[in-house]
Amino acid sequence: QEASAPAGGEAASSGGTTSKPDGPPSPSATAEHQAELDEVRREAAAEAAARVAAEERSAALERRAQVAEEKSVEFERREKEEKAAREAAEAKLSAAEEELASQKAAREEEKEAREAAERRLAEERESSAAEIAALKMDTEILWRRNLQN
């Protein structure tokens, strides 16, 4: 139908030979019409190929976007894990620093207590030495008195 209906008009408008309306189309009109049909088919095929290519590009972009999203989620998960690990390490460090400060304070207290004990012992030694010296003097005095008697 398509090939025979417009063929007579096209041939007449393009200067080709005319045919009778109820007769077969002229060979030049048929060739021209076939060329138009071929051109339309080529354009349709090109558009279909372009649509397929666009769909493939779109699918590839969607896959890339999905991979990027997965990487982003993985990065955020790792970042949270690293943050938690850092916070745990900082808490351990803080606890260790507090323990160290506590131990240092305890050592300082022990040192002060030791020094105080050493001072008391030195005072007691001095006191004992004074008492011994006094007793020696008393003993000597008593011994001399005893010798005189």
Short mmCIF file of C-alpha atoms in Angstrom, two decimals:
data_model
loop_
_atom_site.label_atom_id
_atom_site.label_comp_id
_atom_site.label_asym_id
_atom_site.label_seq_id
_atom_site.Cartn_x
_atom_site.Cartn_y
_atom_site.Cartn_z
CA GLN A 1 0.00 0.00 0.00
CA GLU A 2 2.65 2.51 1.01
CA ALA A 3 4.64 1.90 -2.14
CA SER A 4 1.70 2.33 -4.53
CA ALA A 5 -0.35 5.11 -2.93
CA PRO A 6 1.98 8.11 -2.96
CA ALA A 7 4.12 6.94 -5.85
CA GLY A 8 2.05 8.61 -8.55
CA GLY A 9 2.01 11.95 -6.78
CA GLU A 10 5.70 11.86 -6.00
CA ALA A 11 6.61 11.02 -9.53
CA ALA A 12 4.47 13.84 -10.83
CA SER A 13 5.82 16.37 -8.37
CA SER A 14 9.40 15.38 -8.94
CA GLY A 15 9.10 15.62 -12.68
CA GLY A 16 9.18 11.90 -13.33
CA THR A 17 6.89 10.07 -15.64
CA THR A 18 3.32 9.86 -14.56
CA SER A 19 1.27 6.76 -14.52
CA LYS A 20 -2.40 6.25 -14.65
CA PRO A 21 -4.04 6.34 -11.25
CA ASP A 22 -5.21 2.77 -11.52
CA GLY A 23 -2.10 1.46 -13.25
CA PRO A 24 1.25 0.27 -11.86
CA PRO A 25 3.64 2.95 -10.52
CA SER A 26 6.50 4.09 -12.64
CA PRO A 27 9.92 2.53 -12.00
CA SER A 28 11.48 5.85 -10.98
CA ALA A 29 8.69 6.54 -8.46
CA THR A 30 9.10 3.07 -7.00
CA ALA A 31 12.88 3.49 -6.70
CA GLU A 32 12.49 6.92 -5.09
CA HIS A 33 9.90 5.61 -2.70
CA GLN A 34 12.12 2.61 -1.87
CA ALA A 35 15.02 4.98 -1.19
CA GLU A 36 12.80 6.98 1.18
CA LEU A 37 11.71 3.81 2.92
CA ASP A 38 15.32 2.70 3.23
CA GLU A 39 16.27 6.11 4.64
CA VAL A 40 13.40 5.97 7.16
CA ARG A 41 14.43 2.44 8.15
CA ARG A 42 18.07 3.55 8.55
CA GLU A 43 16.98 6.49 10.70
CA ALA A 44 14.73 4.24 12.78
CA ALA A 45 17.57 1.72 13.18
CA ALA A 46 19.98 4.52 14.13
CA GLU A 47 17.51 5.88 16.67
CA ALA A 48 16.95 2.39 18.08
CA ALA A 49 20.72 1.87 18.30
CA ALA A 50 21.09 5.27 19.97
CA ARG A 51 18.33 4.35 22.46
CA VAL A 52 20.05 1.03 23.22
CA ALA A 53 23.40 2.79 23.64
CA ALA A 54 21.79 5.41 25.90
CA GLU A 55 20.15 2.68 27.98
CA GLU A 56 23.49 0.87 28.25
CA ARG A 57 25.21 4.11 29.30
CA SER A 58 22.44 4.73 31.81
CA ALA A 59 22.78 1.20 33.21
CA ALA A 60 26.57 1.61 33.41
CA LEU A 61 26.14 4.94 35.22
CA GLU A 62 23.67 3.33 37.62
CA ARG A 63 26.16 0.52 38.32
CA ARG A 64 28.93 3.07 38.90
CA ALA A 65 26.66 5.05 41.21
CA GLN A 66 25.77 1.88 43.13
CA VAL A 67 29.46 0.94 43.47
CA ALA A 68 30.25 4.48 44.61
CA GLU A 69 27.43 4.31 47.17
CA GLU A 70 28.70 0.95 48.45
CA LYS A 71 32.22 2.37 48.74
CA SER A 72 30.83 5.39 50.57
CA VAL A 73 28.93 3.18 53.02
CA GLU A 74 32.06 1.04 53.55
CA PHE A 75 34.17 4.17 54.08
CA GLU A 76 31.70 5.50 56.65
CA ARG A 77 31.64 2.11 58.44
CA ARG A 78 35.46 2.04 58.59
CA GLU A 79 35.53 5.65 59.74
CA LYS A 80 33.12 4.82 62.60
CA GLU A 81 35.20 1.77 63.56
CA GLU A 82 38.40 3.81 63.52
CA LYS A 83 36.74 6.54 65.59
CA ALA A 84 35.56 3.96 68.14
CA ALA A 85 39.05 2.43 68.24
CA ARG A 86 40.63 5.87 68.72
CA GLU A 87 38.18 6.70 71.51
CA ALA A 88 38.89 3.35 73.20
CA ALA A 89 42.64 3.92 72.89
CA GLU A 90 42.28 7.45 74.29
CA ALA A 91 40.23 6.10 77.20
CA LYS A 92 42.90 3.46 77.92
CA LEU A 93 45.62 6.09 77.71
CA SER A 94 43.70 8.37 80.04
CA ALA A 95 43.18 5.53 82.52
CA ALA A 96 46.88 4.63 82.31
CA GLU A 97 47.85 8.26 82.88
CA GLU A 98 45.54 8.43 85.91
CA GLU A 99 47.02 5.18 87.28
CA LEU A 100 50.54 6.50 86.72
CA ALA A 101 49.68 9.76 88.51
CA SER A 102 48.15 7.76 91.36
CA GLN A 103 51.25 5.58 91.62
CA LYS A 104 53.48 8.66 91.54
CA ALA A 105 51.45 10.27 94.33
CA ALA A 106 51.64 7.05 96.37
CA ARG A 107 55.43 6.90 95.87
CA GLU A 108 55.69 10.53 96.93
CA GLU A 109 53.63 9.82 100.05
CA GLU A 110 55.82 6.79 100.83
CA LYS A 111 58.93 8.90 100.36
CA GLU A 112 57.59 11.60 102.69
CA ALA A 113 56.60 8.95 105.27
CA ARG A 114 60.07 7.35 105.01
CA GLU A 115 61.77 10.74 105.43
CA ALA A 116 59.56 11.51 108.45
CA ALA A 117 60.40 8.10 109.95
CA GLU A 118 64.11 8.71 109.33
CA ARG A 119 63.85 12.13 111.05
CA ARG A 120 62.08 10.55 114.05
CA LEU A 121 64.71 7.83 114.20
CA ALA A 122 67.50 10.42 114.05
CA GLU A 123 65.80 12.41 116.81
CA GLU A 124 65.43 9.24 118.90
CA ARG A 125 69.11 8.41 118.33
CA GLU A 126 70.13 11.91 119.42
CA SER A 127 67.87 11.64 122.42
CA SER A 128 69.22 8.18 123.27
CA ALA A 129 72.78 9.39 122.82
CA ALA A 130 72.07 12.30 125.19
CA GLU A 131 70.53 9.92 127.70
CA ILE A 132 73.50 7.58 127.42
CA ALA A 133 75.90 10.47 127.88
CA ALA A 134 73.93 11.63 130.91
CA LEU A 135 73.91 8.10 132.34
CA LYS A 136 77.65 7.80 131.76
CA MET A 137 78.21 11.05 133.62
CA ASP A 138 75.93 9.87 136.42
CA THR A 139 77.74 6.55 136.54
CA GLU A 140 81.11 8.26 136.62
CA ILE A 141 79.99 10.58 139.38
CA LEU A 142 78.63 7.65 141.36
CA TRP A 143 81.80 5.66 140.77
CA ARG A 144 83.98 8.55 141.97
CA ARG A 145 81.83 8.98 145.05
CA ASN A 146 82.07 5.33 145.66
CA LEU A 147 85.84 5.47 145.39
CA GLN A 148 86.01 8.34 147.82
CA ASN A 149 83.98 6.49 150.36
#
